[in-house]
mmCIF file of C-alpha atoms in Angstrom:
data_model
loop_
_atom_site.group_PDB
_atom_site.id
_atom_site.type_symbol
_atom_site.label_atom_id
_atom_site.label_comp_id
_atom_site.label_asym_id
_atom_site.label_seq_id
_atom_site.Cartn_x
_atom_site.Cartn_y
_atom_site.Cartn_z
ATOM 1 C CA PRO A 1 -10.550 29.758 -36.081
ATOM 2 C CA PRO A 2 -12.255 26.405 -35.412
ATOM 3 C CA GLY A 3 -15.703 27.985 -35.173
ATOM 4 C CA ARG A 4 -15.351 29.494 -38.632
ATOM 5 C CA ILE A 5 -14.335 26.140 -40.113
ATOM 6 C CA SER A 6 -17.370 24.401 -38.631
ATOM 7 C CA THR A 7 -19.682 27.202 -39.811
ATOM 8 C CA GLU A 8 -18.381 27.547 -43.379
ATOM 9 C CA GLY A 9 -17.430 23.924 -43.872
ATOM 10 C CA VAL A 10 -14.099 22.176 -44.333
ATOM 11 C CA TYR A 11 -13.974 22.487 -48.138
ATOM 12 C CA PRO A 12 -13.502 26.304 -48.299
ATOM 13 C CA PHE A 13 -10.775 26.055 -45.649
ATOM 14 C CA CYS A 14 -8.935 23.315 -47.577
ATOM 15 C CA ARG A 15 -9.284 25.280 -50.810
ATOM 16 C CA MET A 16 -7.770 28.338 -49.120
ATOM 17 C CA MET A 17 -4.883 26.265 -47.759
ATOM 18 C CA ARG A 18 -4.204 24.753 -51.170
ATOM 19 C CA ARG A 19 -4.228 28.190 -52.820
ATOM 20 C CA SER A 20 -1.868 29.554 -50.164
ATOM 21 C CA SER A 21 0.479 26.605 -50.633
ATOM 22 C CA HIS A 22 0.617 27.210 -54.386
ATOM 23 C CA LEU A 23 1.305 30.897 -53.772
ATOM 24 C CA ILE A 24 4.196 30.129 -51.420
ATOM 25 C CA GLN A 25 5.687 27.657 -53.892
ATOM 26 C CA GLY A 26 5.432 30.203 -56.695
ATOM 27 C CA MET A 27 7.096 32.883 -54.592
ATOM 28 C CA THR A 28 9.986 30.637 -53.540
ATOM 29 C CA ASP A 29 10.606 29.417 -57.093
ATOM 30 C CA GLN A 30 10.411 32.876 -58.666
ATOM 31 C CA ALA A 31 11.912 35.117 -55.978
ATOM 32 C CA MET A 32 14.437 33.050 -54.025
ATOM 33 C CA ARG A 33 18.054 32.690 -54.975
ATOM 34 C CA GLN A 34 18.452 29.062 -55.968
ATOM 35 C CA ASP A 35 21.167 28.183 -53.504
ATOM 36 C CA ALA A 36 21.274 25.759 -50.566
ATOM 37 C CA PRO A 37 18.154 27.033 -48.704
ATOM 38 C CA TRP A 38 16.112 26.784 -51.909
ATOM 39 C CA HIS A 39 17.296 23.212 -52.483
ATOM 40 C CA PHE A 40 16.404 22.241 -48.926
ATOM 41 C CA LEU A 41 12.895 23.604 -49.496
ATOM 42 C CA ARG A 42 12.608 21.571 -52.709
ATOM 43 C CA ILE A 43 13.786 18.413 -50.951
ATOM 44 C CA GLY A 44 11.158 18.866 -48.254
ATOM 45 C CA ARG A 45 8.423 19.535 -50.814
ATOM 46 C CA TYR A 46 9.174 16.540 -53.009
ATOM 47 C CA LEU A 47 9.853 14.118 -50.162
ATOM 48 C CA GLU A 48 6.458 15.040 -48.739
ATOM 49 C CA ARG A 49 4.769 14.572 -52.126
ATOM 50 C CA ALA A 50 6.396 11.186 -52.727
ATOM 51 C CA GLU A 51 5.452 9.951 -49.266
ATOM 52 C CA LYS A 52 1.850 11.177 -49.488
ATOM 53 C CA THR A 53 1.301 9.709 -52.976
ATOM 54 C CA ALA A 54 2.693 6.401 -51.728
ATOM 55 C CA ARG A 55 0.421 6.530 -48.687
ATOM 56 C CA LEU A 56 -2.676 7.130 -50.840
ATOM 57 C CA LEU A 57 -1.868 4.137 -53.020
ATOM 58 C CA GLU A 58 -0.968 1.900 -50.102
ATOM 59 C CA ALA A 59 -4.271 2.670 -48.399
ATOM 60 C CA LYS A 60 -6.230 1.935 -51.572
ATOM 61 C CA PHE A 61 -4.424 -1.250 -52.572
ATOM 62 C CA HIS A 62 -3.785 -2.672 -49.106
ATOM 63 C CA PHE A 63 -6.870 -1.808 -47.079
ATOM 64 C CA ALA A 64 -9.396 -1.644 -49.958
ATOM 65 C CA ARG A 65 -7.733 -3.955 -52.447
ATOM 66 C CA PRO A 66 -9.520 -3.970 -55.828
ATOM 67 C CA ALA A 67 -11.103 -7.276 -56.772
ATOM 68 C CA ASP A 68 -9.624 -6.990 -60.267
ATOM 69 C CA PRO A 69 -6.580 -4.684 -60.689
ATOM 70 C CA LEU A 70 -7.075 -4.683 -64.479
ATOM 71 C CA SER A 71 -10.609 -3.279 -64.514
ATOM 72 C CA ILE A 72 -12.871 -1.064 -62.434
ATOM 73 C CA ALA A 73 -16.435 -2.031 -61.614
ATOM 74 C CA PRO A 74 -18.931 0.786 -62.280
ATOM 75 C CA VAL A 75 -19.813 0.915 -58.594
ATOM 76 C CA ASP A 76 -16.150 1.707 -57.744
ATOM 77 C CA LEU A 77 -15.564 4.294 -60.463
ATOM 78 C CA TYR A 78 -16.210 7.287 -58.215
ATOM 79 C CA HIS A 79 -13.739 6.020 -55.598
ATOM 80 C CA TRP A 80 -10.945 5.727 -58.162
ATOM 81 C CA GLN A 81 -11.778 9.125 -59.618
ATOM 82 C CA SER A 82 -11.510 10.535 -56.094
ATOM 83 C CA LEU A 83 -8.115 8.882 -55.622
ATOM 84 C CA VAL A 84 -6.757 10.444 -58.817
ATOM 85 C CA ARG A 85 -8.209 13.817 -57.809
ATOM 86 C CA SER A 86 -6.714 13.526 -54.305
ATOM 87 C CA ALA A 87 -3.269 13.200 -55.884
ATOM 88 C CA GLY A 88 -3.903 16.326 -57.985
ATOM 89 C CA ALA A 89 -3.670 14.116 -61.050
ATOM 90 C CA ASP A 90 -7.148 14.208 -62.585
ATOM 91 C CA GLU A 91 -6.345 16.549 -65.484
ATOM 92 C CA ALA A 92 -2.848 15.153 -66.121
ATOM 93 C CA TYR A 93 -4.089 11.557 -66.081
ATOM 94 C CA LEU A 94 -7.009 12.232 -68.418
ATOM 95 C CA ARG A 95 -4.671 13.974 -70.865
ATOM 96 C CA MET A 96 -2.857 10.663 -71.172
ATOM 97 C CA GLU A 97 -6.123 9.319 -72.655
ATOM 98 C CA LEU A 98 -5.904 6.249 -70.436
ATOM 99 C CA GLY A 99 -9.322 6.671 -68.858
ATOM 100 C CA ILE A 100 -10.318 5.626 -65.329
ATOM 101 C CA THR A 101 -10.504 1.988 -66.362
ATOM 102 C CA SER A 102 -7.729 0.126 -64.542
ATOM 103 C CA PRO A 103 -6.452 0.408 -60.943
ATOM 104 C CA LEU A 104 -3.078 -0.870 -62.091
ATOM 105 C CA GLU A 105 -2.752 1.801 -64.797
ATOM 106 C CA ILE A 106 -3.628 4.482 -62.240
ATOM 107 C CA ALA A 107 -0.991 3.073 -59.887
ATOM 108 C CA ARG A 108 1.668 2.965 -62.605
ATOM 109 C CA PHE A 109 0.933 6.577 -63.548
ATOM 110 C CA LEU A 110 1.186 7.800 -59.951
ATOM 111 C CA ILE A 111 4.324 5.762 -59.292
ATOM 112 C CA VAL A 112 6.555 5.876 -62.365
ATOM 113 C CA ASP A 113 5.445 8.665 -64.728
ATOM 114 C CA ASP A 114 8.531 10.795 -65.460
ATOM 115 C CA HIS A 115 6.605 13.953 -66.379
ATOM 116 C CA PHE A 116 3.926 14.234 -63.700
ATOM 117 C CA PRO A 117 5.209 16.365 -60.775
ATOM 118 C CA ARG A 118 3.422 14.325 -58.124
ATOM 119 C CA SER A 119 4.420 10.840 -59.205
ATOM 120 C CA VAL A 120 6.695 9.026 -56.772
ATOM 121 C CA ASN A 121 9.435 8.571 -59.361
ATOM 122 C CA PHE A 122 9.396 12.237 -60.437
ATOM 123 C CA CYS A 123 9.469 13.467 -56.833
ATOM 124 C CA LEU A 124 12.394 11.256 -55.847
ATOM 125 C CA GLY A 125 14.213 12.396 -58.980
ATOM 126 C CA GLN A 126 13.822 16.022 -57.874
ATOM 127 C CA VAL A 127 15.065 15.096 -54.404
ATOM 128 C CA ALA A 128 18.139 13.434 -55.916
ATOM 129 C CA ASP A 129 18.791 16.458 -58.176
ATOM 130 C CA SER A 130 18.759 18.854 -55.225
ATOM 131 C CA LEU A 131 20.953 16.528 -53.173
ATOM 132 C CA HIS A 132 23.436 16.455 -56.070
ATOM 133 C CA ALA A 133 23.373 20.272 -56.148
ATOM 134 C CA LEU A 134 24.054 20.434 -52.401
ATOM 135 C CA ALA A 135 26.943 18.009 -52.806
ATOM 136 C CA ALA A 136 28.355 20.100 -55.675
ATOM 137 C CA ALA A 137 28.167 23.168 -53.408
ATOM 138 C CA ASP A 138 30.065 21.286 -50.654
ATOM 139 C CA VAL A 139 27.075 21.469 -48.329
ATOM 140 C CA MET A 140 27.233 17.694 -48.003
ATOM 141 C CA SER A 141 29.424 14.830 -49.129
ATOM 142 C CA ALA A 142 28.934 13.399 -52.613
ATOM 143 C CA GLU A 143 28.654 10.023 -50.882
ATOM 144 C CA SER A 144 26.210 11.180 -48.234
ATOM 145 C CA SER A 145 23.750 8.620 -46.941
ATOM 146 C CA ALA A 146 20.789 10.770 -48.060
ATOM 147 C CA LEU A 147 21.975 10.783 -51.664
ATOM 148 C CA VAL A 148 22.767 7.060 -51.632
ATOM 149 C CA ARG A 149 19.277 6.327 -50.277
ATOM 150 C CA ALA A 150 17.586 8.543 -52.861
ATOM 151 C CA ARG A 151 19.375 6.700 -55.682
ATOM 152 C CA ALA A 152 18.462 3.333 -54.164
ATOM 153 C CA ALA A 153 14.790 4.339 -53.852
ATOM 154 C CA ARG A 154 14.551 5.317 -57.528
ATOM 155 C CA SER A 155 16.308 2.131 -58.624
ATOM 156 C CA GLU A 156 13.925 0.050 -56.537
ATOM 157 C CA ILE A 157 10.876 1.747 -58.059
ATOM 158 C CA THR A 158 12.168 1.346 -61.614
ATOM 159 C CA ARG A 159 12.950 -2.326 -61.021
ATOM 160 C CA ASP A 160 9.723 -3.263 -59.281
ATOM 161 C CA ALA A 161 7.401 -1.213 -61.486
ATOM 162 C CA GLU A 162 8.305 -3.386 -64.474
ATOM 163 C CA ARG A 163 6.632 -6.371 -62.826
ATOM 164 C CA LEU A 164 4.018 -4.474 -60.845
ATOM 165 C CA ALA A 165 0.864 -6.417 -60.019
ATOM 166 C CA GLY A 166 -2.129 -5.387 -57.967
ATOM 167 C CA ASN A 167 -1.115 -7.421 -54.922
ATOM 168 C CA LEU A 168 2.365 -5.839 -54.916
ATOM 169 C CA VAL A 169 1.395 -2.157 -54.988
ATOM 170 C CA GLY A 170 0.686 -1.917 -51.246
ATOM 171 C CA SER A 171 3.996 -3.486 -50.192
ATOM 172 C CA LEU A 172 5.989 -1.378 -52.695
ATOM 173 C CA MET A 173 4.342 1.816 -51.447
ATOM 174 C CA ASP A 174 5.080 0.833 -47.848
ATOM 175 C CA ARG A 175 8.757 0.497 -48.781
ATOM 176 C CA VAL A 176 8.660 3.869 -50.554
ATOM 177 C CA GLN A 177 7.428 5.520 -47.351
ATOM 178 C CA GLN A 178 10.231 3.862 -45.406
ATOM 179 C CA ARG A 179 12.723 5.088 -48.030
ATOM 180 C CA CYS A 180 11.403 8.650 -47.734
ATOM 181 C CA ASN A 181 11.704 8.520 -43.946
ATOM 182 C CA GLY A 182 15.230 7.150 -44.290
ATOM 183 C CA ILE A 183 16.258 9.984 -46.639
ATOM 184 C CA HIS A 184 14.834 12.513 -44.198
ATOM 185 C CA GLU A 185 16.673 10.989 -41.245
ATOM 186 C CA ALA A 186 19.963 10.800 -43.165
ATOM 187 C CA LEU A 187 19.626 14.416 -44.296
ATOM 188 C CA ASP A 188 18.819 15.530 -40.768
ATOM 189 C CA ALA A 189 21.828 13.671 -39.355
ATOM 190 C CA SER A 190 24.275 14.971 -41.962
ATOM 191 C CA CYS A 191 23.151 18.593 -42.240
ATOM 192 C CA PHE A 192 21.157 19.607 -39.170
ATOM 193 C CA ALA A 193 21.704 17.383 -36.128
ATOM 194 C CA LEU A 194 24.262 18.588 -33.600
ATOM 195 C CA SER A 195 27.220 16.358 -32.932
ATOM 196 C CA SER A 196 27.023 14.554 -29.587
ATOM 197 C CA HIS A 197 30.454 16.027 -28.827
ATOM 198 C CA ALA A 198 29.341 19.597 -29.432
ATOM 199 C CA GLU A 199 27.968 21.763 -26.623
ATOM 200 C CA GLY A 200 24.364 20.761 -26.073
ATOM 201 C CA GLY A 201 24.681 17.910 -28.553
ATOM 202 C CA THR A 202 24.066 15.150 -26.025
ATOM 203 C CA GLN A 203 20.886 16.816 -24.762
ATOM 204 C CA TYR A 204 19.737 17.333 -28.362
ATOM 205 C CA ALA A 205 20.300 13.678 -29.232
ATOM 206 C CA GLN A 206 18.406 12.514 -26.153
ATOM 207 C CA ALA A 207 15.488 14.857 -26.903
ATOM 208 C CA ALA A 208 15.387 13.646 -30.505
ATOM 209 C CA ARG A 209 15.213 9.987 -29.438
ATOM 210 C CA GLN A 210 12.477 10.767 -26.922
ATOM 211 C CA ALA A 211 10.479 12.590 -29.620
ATOM 212 C CA GLN A 212 10.829 9.611 -31.979
ATOM 213 C CA ASN A 213 9.581 7.263 -29.242
#
């Protein structure tokens, strides 16, 4: 309840929520049959991760742009450490032996690293894998818009990351968020939204547009 949160503080509540989230993920991965519902859960998880990582980086590079993307002033060290920790990447990043020394290196790690499960590139790869599995199971078309958009998003990241500069991170992350929203909308339209010709479909479509507005 709200009173308990204000009494005990926000941190214990957030820690409990994070632990519960990890427990749910472990249960779904270890106990669920890995069929279509499991893949839909994975898509939701990794789309959310990609979008949130992109939002963290956009906020840091767009609204609090570092003076020098190739080095970190001592006064800003704590802020960049907090960013890495917020992405759940503190241990993984330090294992790379890169050190919290460069905003651009931090951005590259959180965007393109193929082995870190919260990097944008990794997350979109998992989304594409599950979309491929759904297409193979005839849940959706192999040429579905969601799958086409997921491929395009990964290609865009790979292309732009090669020439990534500090002043480009914010705009790239804004496009990543738009890509994630587009994948979600395409998936919703192809797998969940009622046809406008079906019973109740017109009312559903109108309600959906009103909700978006």
